Amino acid sequence: MARRTFELKSIDFPEGMSMSENNIEIVCTNNGPLRVIGDGIVLKDAQGNTFGLGGRHIISLCRCGHSENKPFCDGSHARVGFQSEIQARELPPPPPKP
Ligand code: FES
């Protein structure tokens, strides 16, 4: 499958957001979606089919469960009063495989 790449020079990132070195960044927004920022975002369904993202360099994925357009955020998190403030932390190493 061919990956599409995008030129990002004209993107204005929301305050506090920037690109990571691998050009994909996921931000857990407070009380809102997971914001995916980058060039060449690939989003697939469970069958492995790729979503057409219309050339977007930023997408928001619902984490409140109330969007009518899953997996994308449609703003319903605000209507339902979804609350979740996440702080970055270290995860323990994954358990060894049997
Ligand atoms: S996070 Fe926005 S609709 Fe669920």
Tab-separated table of N, CA, C and O and ligand atoms in Angstrom:
chain	number	residue	atom	x	y	z
A	1	MET	N	0.842	-1.176	0.000
A	1	MET	CA	0.000	0.000	0.000
A	1	MET	C	0.890	1.243	0.000
A	1	MET	O	1.834	1.337	0.761
A	2	ALA	N	0.560	2.179	-0.850
A	2	ALA	CA	1.336	3.409	-0.922
A	2	ALA	C	0.927	4.355	0.201
A	2	ALA	O	-0.242	4.488	0.521
A	3	ARG	N	1.890	4.974	0.832
A	3	ARG	CA	1.622	5.996	1.851
A	3	ARG	C	1.644	7.350	1.189
A	3	ARG	O	2.489	7.627	0.362
A	4	ARG	N	0.700	8.160	1.587
A	4	ARG	CA	0.670	9.522	1.071
A	4	ARG	C	1.412	10.412	2.031
A	4	ARG	O	1.331	10.248	3.236
A	5	THR	N	2.157	11.331	1.499
A	5	THR	CA	2.844	12.294	2.356
A	5	THR	C	2.323	13.689	2.039
A	5	THR	O	1.817	13.950	0.954
A	6	PHE	N	2.426	14.568	3.013
A	6	PHE	CA	1.896	15.909	2.873
A	6	PHE	C	2.945	16.926	3.278
A	6	PHE	O	3.760	16.672	4.154
A	7	GLU	N	2.880	18.054	2.651
A	7	GLU	CA	3.746	19.175	3.007
A	7	GLU	C	3.091	19.933	4.150
A	7	GLU	O	1.921	20.293	4.082
A	8	LEU	N	3.834	20.155	5.234
A	8	LEU	CA	3.246	20.741	6.432
A	8	LEU	C	3.617	22.196	6.665
A	8	LEU	O	3.226	22.759	7.663
A	9	LYS	N	4.303	22.815	5.752
A	9	LYS	CA	4.807	24.161	6.022
A	9	LYS	C	3.702	25.169	6.288
A	9	LYS	O	3.910	26.145	6.967
A	10	SER	N	2.485	24.942	5.786
A	10	SER	CA	1.439	25.932	5.954
A	10	SER	C	0.499	25.615	7.114
A	10	SER	O	-0.498	26.292	7.298
A	11	ILE	N	0.823	24.614	7.904
A	11	ILE	CA	-0.060	24.233	9.006
A	11	ILE	C	0.178	25.147	10.204
A	11	ILE	O	1.301	25.356	10.620
A	12	ASP	N	-0.896	25.671	10.750
A	12	ASP	CA	-0.841	26.403	12.015
A	12	ASP	C	-1.315	25.458	13.099
A	12	ASP	O	-2.489	25.111	13.153
A	13	PHE	N	-0.402	25.034	13.963
A	13	PHE	CA	-0.772	24.108	15.018
A	13	PHE	C	-1.423	24.868	16.161
A	13	PHE	O	-1.047	26.004	16.451
A	14	PRO	N	-2.398	24.221	16.819
A	14	PRO	CA	-2.989	24.850	18.004
A	14	PRO	C	-1.907	25.130	19.038
A	14	PRO	O	-0.887	24.445	19.083
A	15	GLU	N	-2.139	26.123	19.874
A	15	GLU	CA	-1.164	26.503	20.881
A	15	GLU	C	-0.742	25.302	21.707
A	15	GLU	O	-1.573	24.510	22.151
A	16	GLY	N	0.539	25.145	21.910
A	16	GLY	CA	1.069	24.058	22.705
A	16	GLY	C	1.289	22.777	21.931
A	16	GLY	O	1.746	21.788	22.473
A	17	MET	N	0.919	22.756	20.645
A	17	MET	CA	1.089	21.549	19.849
A	17	MET	C	2.192	21.753	18.828
A	17	MET	O	2.333	22.819	18.265
A	18	SER	N	2.958	20.706	18.611
A	18	SER	CA	4.029	20.762	17.638
A	18	SER	C	4.272	19.359	17.114
A	18	SER	O	3.674	18.391	17.583
A	19	MET	N	5.168	19.242	16.174
A	19	MET	CA	5.451	17.943	15.579
A	19	MET	C	6.504	17.207	16.391
A	19	MET	O	7.441	17.792	16.891
A	20	SER	N	6.361	15.892	16.524
A	20	SER	CA	7.409	15.074	17.102
A	20	SER	C	8.397	14.734	15.985
A	20	SER	O	8.158	15.018	14.817
A	21	GLU	N	9.500	14.109	16.363
A	21	GLU	CA	10.527	13.819	15.365
A	21	GLU	C	10.064	12.838	14.309
A	21	GLU	O	10.546	12.847	13.197
A	22	ASN	N	9.118	11.962	14.657
A	22	ASN	CA	8.654	11.001	13.660
A	22	ASN	C	7.474	11.528	12.861
A	22	ASN	O	6.869	10.792	12.102
A	23	ASN	N	7.142	12.781	13.044
A	23	ASN	CA	6.124	13.464	12.261
A	23	ASN	C	4.693	13.034	12.542
A	23	ASN	O	3.805	13.397	11.794
A	24	ILE	N	4.471	12.252	13.564
A	24	ILE	CA	3.112	11.949	14.007
A	24	ILE	C	3.074	12.205	15.506
A	24	ILE	O	3.940	11.741	16.242
A	25	GLU	N	2.080	12.928	15.938
A	25	GLU	CA	1.932	13.218	17.356
A	25	GLU	C	0.475	13.016	17.738
A	25	GLU	O	-0.421	13.378	16.979
A	26	ILE	N	0.255	12.422	18.889
A	26	ILE	CA	-1.106	12.214	19.399
A	26	ILE	C	-1.211	12.956	20.716
A	26	ILE	O	-0.411	12.735	21.631
A	27	VAL	N	-2.182	13.836	20.794
A	27	VAL	CA	-2.373	14.646	21.994
A	27	VAL	C	-3.681	14.256	22.654
A	27	VAL	O	-4.737	14.254	22.001
A	28	CYS	N	-3.620	13.910	23.941
A	28	CYS	CA	-4.828	13.655	24.736
A	28	CYS	C	-5.335	15.016	25.192
A	28	CYS	O	-4.804	15.581	26.142
A	29	THR	N	-6.339	15.540	24.526
A	29	THR	CA	-6.836	16.852	24.929
A	29	THR	C	-7.649	16.715	26.206
A	29	THR	O	-8.266	15.681	26.458
A	30	ASN	N	-7.637	17.751	27.015
A	30	ASN	CA	-8.432	17.724	28.235
A	30	ASN	C	-9.908	17.741	27.894
A	30	ASN	O	-10.370	18.576	27.112
A	31	ASN	N	-10.642	16.789	28.429
A	31	ASN	CA	-12.099	16.712	28.271
A	31	ASN	C	-12.534	16.613	26.820
A	31	ASN	O	-13.633	17.046	26.469
A	32	GLY	N	-11.668	16.074	25.969
A	32	GLY	CA	-11.990	15.994	24.553
A	32	GLY	C	-11.294	14.840	23.871
A	32	GLY	O	-10.890	13.867	24.508
A	33	PRO	N	-11.134	14.970	22.554
A	33	PRO	CA	-10.660	13.853	21.739
A	33	PRO	C	-9.155	13.624	21.819
A	33	PRO	O	-8.414	14.401	22.428
A	34	LEU	N	-8.728	12.558	21.171
A	34	LEU	CA	-7.316	12.339	20.883
A	34	LEU	C	-7.047	13.051	19.569
A	34	LEU	O	-7.669	12.748	18.549
A	35	ARG	N	-6.152	14.019	19.583
A	35	ARG	CA	-5.844	14.776	18.379
A	35	ARG	C	-4.580	14.185	17.760
A	35	ARG	O	-3.544	14.100	18.425
A	36	VAL	N	-4.689	13.765	16.526
A	36	VAL	CA	-3.578	13.169	15.796
A	36	VAL	C	-3.091	14.204	14.792
A	36	VAL	O	-3.874	14.690	13.966
A	37	ILE	N	-1.809	14.527	14.873
A	37	ILE	CA	-1.239	15.598	14.059
A	37	ILE	C	-0.047	15.036	13.302
A	37	ILE	O	0.820	14.397	13.910
A	38	GLY	N	0.009	15.259	12.013
A	38	GLY	CA	1.188	14.827	11.281
A	38	GLY	C	0.950	14.679	9.802
A	38	GLY	O	-0.167	14.821	9.312
A	39	ASP	N	2.029	14.399	9.124
A	39	ASP	CA	1.902	14.126	7.703
A	39	ASP	C	1.874	12.612	7.515
A	39	ASP	O	2.490	11.866	8.241
A	40	GLY	N	1.083	12.158	6.602
A	40	GLY	CA	0.989	10.732	6.334
A	40	GLY	C	0.244	9.954	7.402
A	40	GLY	O	0.555	8.790	7.659
A	41	ILE	N	-0.750	10.567	8.025
A	41	ILE	CA	-1.571	9.833	8.999
A	41	ILE	C	-2.269	8.696	8.270
A	41	ILE	O	-2.896	8.899	7.231
A	42	VAL	N	-2.161	7.495	8.825
A	42	VAL	CA	-2.865	6.336	8.276
A	42	VAL	C	-3.798	5.817	9.362
A	42	VAL	O	-3.352	5.452	10.442
A	43	LEU	N	-5.087	5.812	9.071
A	43	LEU	CA	-6.100	5.327	10.010
A	43	LEU	C	-6.846	4.196	9.329
A	43	LEU	O	-7.357	4.367	8.211
A	44	LYS	N	-6.882	3.043	9.986
A	44	LYS	CA	-7.511	1.864	9.397
A	44	LYS	C	-8.656	1.373	10.270
A	44	LYS	O	-8.653	1.570	11.481
A	45	ASP	N	-9.594	0.666	9.625
A	45	ASP	CA	-10.643	-0.002	10.382
A	45	ASP	C	-10.156	-1.386	10.794
A	45	ASP	O	-9.013	-1.768	10.502
A	46	ALA	N	-11.002	-2.131	11.472
A	46	ALA	CA	-10.602	-3.440	11.998
A	46	ALA	C	-10.294	-4.442	10.894
A	46	ALA	O	-9.614	-5.442	11.142
A	47	GLN	N	-10.797	-4.183	9.684
A	47	GLN	CA	-10.528	-5.081	8.566
A	47	GLN	C	-9.273	-4.685	7.805
A	47	GLN	O	-8.914	-5.319	6.819
A	48	GLY	N	-8.637	-3.613	8.220
A	48	GLY	CA	-7.418	-3.167	7.563
A	48	GLY	C	-7.650	-2.185	6.432
A	48	GLY	O	-6.707	-1.819	5.718
A	49	ASN	N	-8.885	-1.745	6.239
A	49	ASN	CA	-9.175	-0.754	5.203
A	49	ASN	C	-8.796	0.638	5.699
A	49	ASN	O	-9.054	0.981	6.857
A	50	THR	N	-8.199	1.416	4.821
A	50	THR	CA	-7.709	2.736	5.196
A	50	THR	C	-8.775	3.802	4.978
A	50	THR	O	-9.424	3.850	3.929
A	51	PHE	N	-8.948	4.646	5.966
A	51	PHE	CA	-9.857	5.793	5.833
A	51	PHE	C	-9.236	6.806	4.877
A	51	PHE	O	-8.034	7.065	4.941
A	52	GLY	N	-10.047	7.396	4.031
A	52	GLY	CA	-9.626	8.556	3.252
A	52	GLY	C	-9.786	9.783	4.133
A	52	GLY	O	-10.884	10.065	4.607
A	53	LEU	N	-8.716	10.494	4.356
A	53	LEU	CA	-8.763	11.626	5.292
A	53	LEU	C	-8.839	12.969	4.582
A	53	LEU	O	-8.717	14.017	5.219
A	54	GLY	N	-9.038	12.946	3.281
A	54	GLY	CA	-9.253	14.195	2.550
A	54	GLY	C	-8.092	15.154	2.630
A	54	GLY	O	-8.293	16.364	2.552
A	55	GLY	N	-6.877	14.623	2.802
A	55	GLY	CA	-5.710	15.498	2.855
A	55	GLY	C	-5.486	16.150	4.197
A	55	GLY	O	-4.634	17.031	4.331
A	56	ARG	N	-6.218	15.737	5.201
A	56	ARG	CA	-6.066	16.350	6.532
A	56	ARG	C	-4.722	15.998	7.154
A	56	ARG	O	-4.243	14.887	7.019
A	57	HIS	N	-4.177	16.949	7.888
A	57	HIS	CA	-2.951	16.767	8.658
A	57	HIS	C	-3.252	16.708	10.152
A	57	HIS	O	-2.365	16.476	10.953
A	58	ILE	N	-4.490	16.985	10.497
A	58	ILE	CA	-4.940	16.909	11.884
A	58	ILE	C	-6.304	16.233	11.889
A	58	ILE	O	-7.202	16.650	11.150
A	59	ILE	N	-6.438	15.187	12.695
A	59	ILE	CA	-7.748	14.574	12.901
A	59	ILE	C	-7.959	14.416	14.401
A	59	ILE	O	-7.005	14.357	15.175
A	60	SER	N	-9.218	14.351	14.797
A	60	SER	CA	-9.565	14.180	16.203
A	60	SER	C	-10.371	12.904	16.346
A	60	SER	O	-11.382	12.721	15.668
A	61	LEU	N	-9.903	12.017	17.214
A	61	LEU	CA	-10.557	10.729	17.436
A	61	LEU	C	-11.311	10.761	18.759
A	61	LEU	O	-10.757	11.135	19.792
A	62	CYS	N	-12.564	10.342	18.697
A	62	CYS	CA	-13.440	10.358	19.875
A	62	CYS	C	-12.906	9.428	20.956
A	62	CYS	O	-12.523	8.295	20.682
A	63	ARG	N	-12.884	9.914	22.170
A	63	ARG	CA	-12.586	9.038	23.304
A	63	ARG	C	-13.665	9.124	24.367
A	63	ARG	O	-13.549	8.541	25.430
A	64	CYS	N	-14.760	9.848	24.076
A	64	CYS	CA	-15.856	9.923	25.043
A	64	CYS	C	-16.931	8.879	24.764
A	64	CYS	O	-17.746	8.591	25.629
A	65	GLY	N	-16.952	8.356	23.535
A	65	GLY	CA	-17.932	7.331	23.178
A	65	GLY	C	-19.256	7.869	22.681
A	65	GLY	O	-20.164	7.091	22.376
A	66	HIS	N	-19.423	9.177	22.556
A	66	HIS	CA	-20.715	9.752	22.192
A	66	HIS	C	-20.779	10.315	20.770
A	66	HIS	O	-21.836	10.797	20.362
A	67	SER	N	-19.712	10.260	20.014
A	67	SER	CA	-19.737	10.805	18.660
A	67	SER	C	-20.686	10.015	17.775
A	67	SER	O	-20.770	8.791	17.857
A	68	GLU	N	-21.381	10.724	16.892
A	68	GLU	CA	-22.222	10.070	15.884
A	68	GLU	C	-21.393	9.764	14.643
A	68	GLU	O	-21.934	9.260	13.656
A	69	ASN	N	-20.128	10.100	14.668
A	69	ASN	CA	-19.249	9.926	13.508
A	69	ASN	C	-17.968	9.202	13.931
A	69	ASN	O	-16.879	9.566	13.514
A	70	LYS	N	-18.095	8.169	14.761
A	70	LYS	CA	-16.916	7.433	15.228
A	70	LYS	C	-16.165	6.840	14.045
A	70	LYS	O	-16.798	6.457	13.080
A	71	PRO	N	-14.864	6.811	14.081
A	71	PRO	CA	-14.025	7.073	15.239
A	71	PRO	C	-13.707	8.552	15.428
A	71	PRO	O	-12.919	8.885	16.310
A	72	PHE	N	-14.299	9.420	14.611
A	72	PHE	CA	-13.943	10.842	14.674
A	72	PHE	C	-14.790	11.560	15.721
A	72	PHE	O	-15.947	11.214	15.951
A	73	CYS	N	-14.218	12.573	16.293
A	73	CYS	CA	-14.920	13.440	17.242
A	73	CYS	C	-15.869	14.339	16.456
A	73	CYS	O	-15.506	14.874	15.416
A	74	ASP	N	-17.091	14.498	16.965
A	74	ASP	CA	-18.030	15.437	16.348
A	74	ASP	C	-18.414	16.550	17.319
A	74	ASP	O	-19.377	17.272	17.073
A	75	GLY	N	-17.702	16.667	18.401
A	75	GLY	CA	-17.974	17.723	19.374
A	75	GLY	C	-18.947	17.307	20.464
A	75	GLY	O	-19.220	18.076	21.379
A	76	SER	N	-19.479	16.091	20.390
A	76	SER	CA	-20.468	15.642	21.384
A	76	SER	C	-19.904	15.600	22.796
A	76	SER	O	-20.668	15.663	23.768
A	77	HIS	N	-18.582	15.500	22.929
A	77	HIS	CA	-17.979	15.455	24.264
A	77	HIS	C	-18.368	16.685	25.085
A	77	HIS	O	-18.590	16.587	26.293
A	78	ALA	N	-18.498	17.814	24.423
A	78	ALA	CA	-18.868	19.036	25.143
A	78	ALA	C	-20.325	18.968	25.576
A	78	ALA	O	-20.666	19.344	26.707
A	79	ARG	N	-21.187	18.457	24.695
A	79	ARG	CA	-22.624	18.365	24.998
A	79	ARG	C	-22.884	17.447	26.196
A	79	ARG	O	-23.726	17.746	27.046
A	80	VAL	N	-22.126	16.338	26.266
A	80	VAL	CA	-22.376	15.368	27.344
A	80	VAL	C	-21.541	15.656	28.590
A	80	VAL	O	-21.658	14.951	29.579
A	81	GLY	N	-20.687	16.673	28.531
A	81	GLY	CA	-19.886	17.027	29.707
A	81	GLY	C	-18.785	16.031	30.018
A	81	GLY	O	-18.446	15.824	31.194
A	82	PHE	N	-18.228	15.427	28.962
A	82	PHE	CA	-17.138	14.463	29.158
A	82	PHE	C	-15.989	15.124	29.894
A	82	PHE	O	-15.581	16.239	29.561
A	83	GLN	N	-15.498	14.446	30.918
A	83	GLN	CA	-14.382	14.988	31.677
A	83	GLN	C	-13.282	13.962	31.804
A	83	GLN	O	-13.511	12.849	32.291
A	84	SER	N	-12.113	14.321	31.357
A	84	SER	CA	-10.936	13.465	31.492
A	84	SER	C	-9.720	14.320	31.217
A	84	SER	O	-9.532	14.799	30.099
A	85	GLU	N	-8.977	14.549	32.253
A	85	GLU	CA	-7.725	15.284	32.085
A	85	GLU	C	-6.591	14.304	32.291
A	85	GLU	O	-6.509	13.647	33.332
A	86	ILE	N	-5.750	14.190	31.303
A	86	ILE	CA	-4.685	13.194	31.277
A	86	ILE	C	-3.341	13.896	31.444
A	86	ILE	O	-3.099	14.925	30.810
A	87	GLN	N	-2.502	13.308	32.275
A	87	GLN	CA	-1.125	13.791	32.378
A	87	GLN	C	-0.200	12.692	31.904
A	87	GLN	O	-0.392	11.514	32.254
A	88	ALA	N	0.803	13.054	31.147
A	88	ALA	CA	1.756	12.075	30.638
A	88	ALA	C	2.438	11.369	31.791
A	88	ALA	O	2.706	11.967	32.839
A	89	ARG	N	2.693	10.102	31.612
A	89	ARG	CA	3.339	9.283	32.654
A	89	ARG	C	4.076	8.136	31.984
A	89	ARG	O	3.880	7.858	30.806
A	90	GLU	N	4.914	7.495	32.771
A	90	GLU	CA	5.662	6.330	32.283
A	90	GLU	C	4.836	5.076	32.513
A	90	GLU	O	4.280	4.884	33.590
A	91	LEU	N	4.780	4.228	31.504
A	91	LEU	CA	4.139	2.919	31.657
A	91	LEU	C	5.194	1.909	32.064
A	91	LEU	O	6.365	2.037	31.695
A	92	PRO	N	4.796	0.872	32.818
A	92	PRO	CA	5.756	-0.186	33.126
A	92	PRO	C	6.067	-0.961	31.855
A	92	PRO	O	5.303	-0.919	30.890
A	93	PRO	N	7.175	-1.674	31.856
A	93	PRO	CA	7.492	-2.490	30.678
A	93	PRO	C	6.389	-3.504	30.422
A	93	PRO	O	5.711	-3.931	31.367
A	94	PRO	N	6.179	-3.883	29.175
A	94	PRO	CA	5.146	-4.885	28.900
A	94	PRO	C	5.529	-6.220	29.535
A	94	PRO	O	6.718	-6.534	29.666
A	95	PRO	N	4.518	-7.009	29.936
A	95	PRO	CA	4.838	-8.315	30.527
A	95	PRO	C	5.512	-9.214	29.506
A	95	PRO	O	5.244	-9.081	28.301
A	96	PRO	N	6.383	-10.108	29.983
A	96	PRO	CA	7.045	-10.993	29.026
A	96	PRO	C	6.043	-11.903	28.335
A	96	PRO	O	5.031	-12.280	28.922
A	97	LYS	N	6.318	-12.225	27.103
A	97	LYS	CA	5.434	-13.115	26.355
A	97	LYS	C	5.721	-14.558	26.752
A	97	LYS	O	6.876	-14.921	26.966
A	98	PRO	N	4.664	-15.365	26.886
A	98	PRO	CA	4.878	-16.764	27.303
A	98	PRO	C	5.639	-17.575	26.271
A	98	PRO	O	5.730	-17.298	25.156
B	1	FES	S1	-14.341	13.071	22.160
B	1	FES	FE1	-15.431	14.446	20.942
B	1	FES	S2	-17.280	13.435	20.497
B	1	FES	FE2	-16.190	12.031	21.754
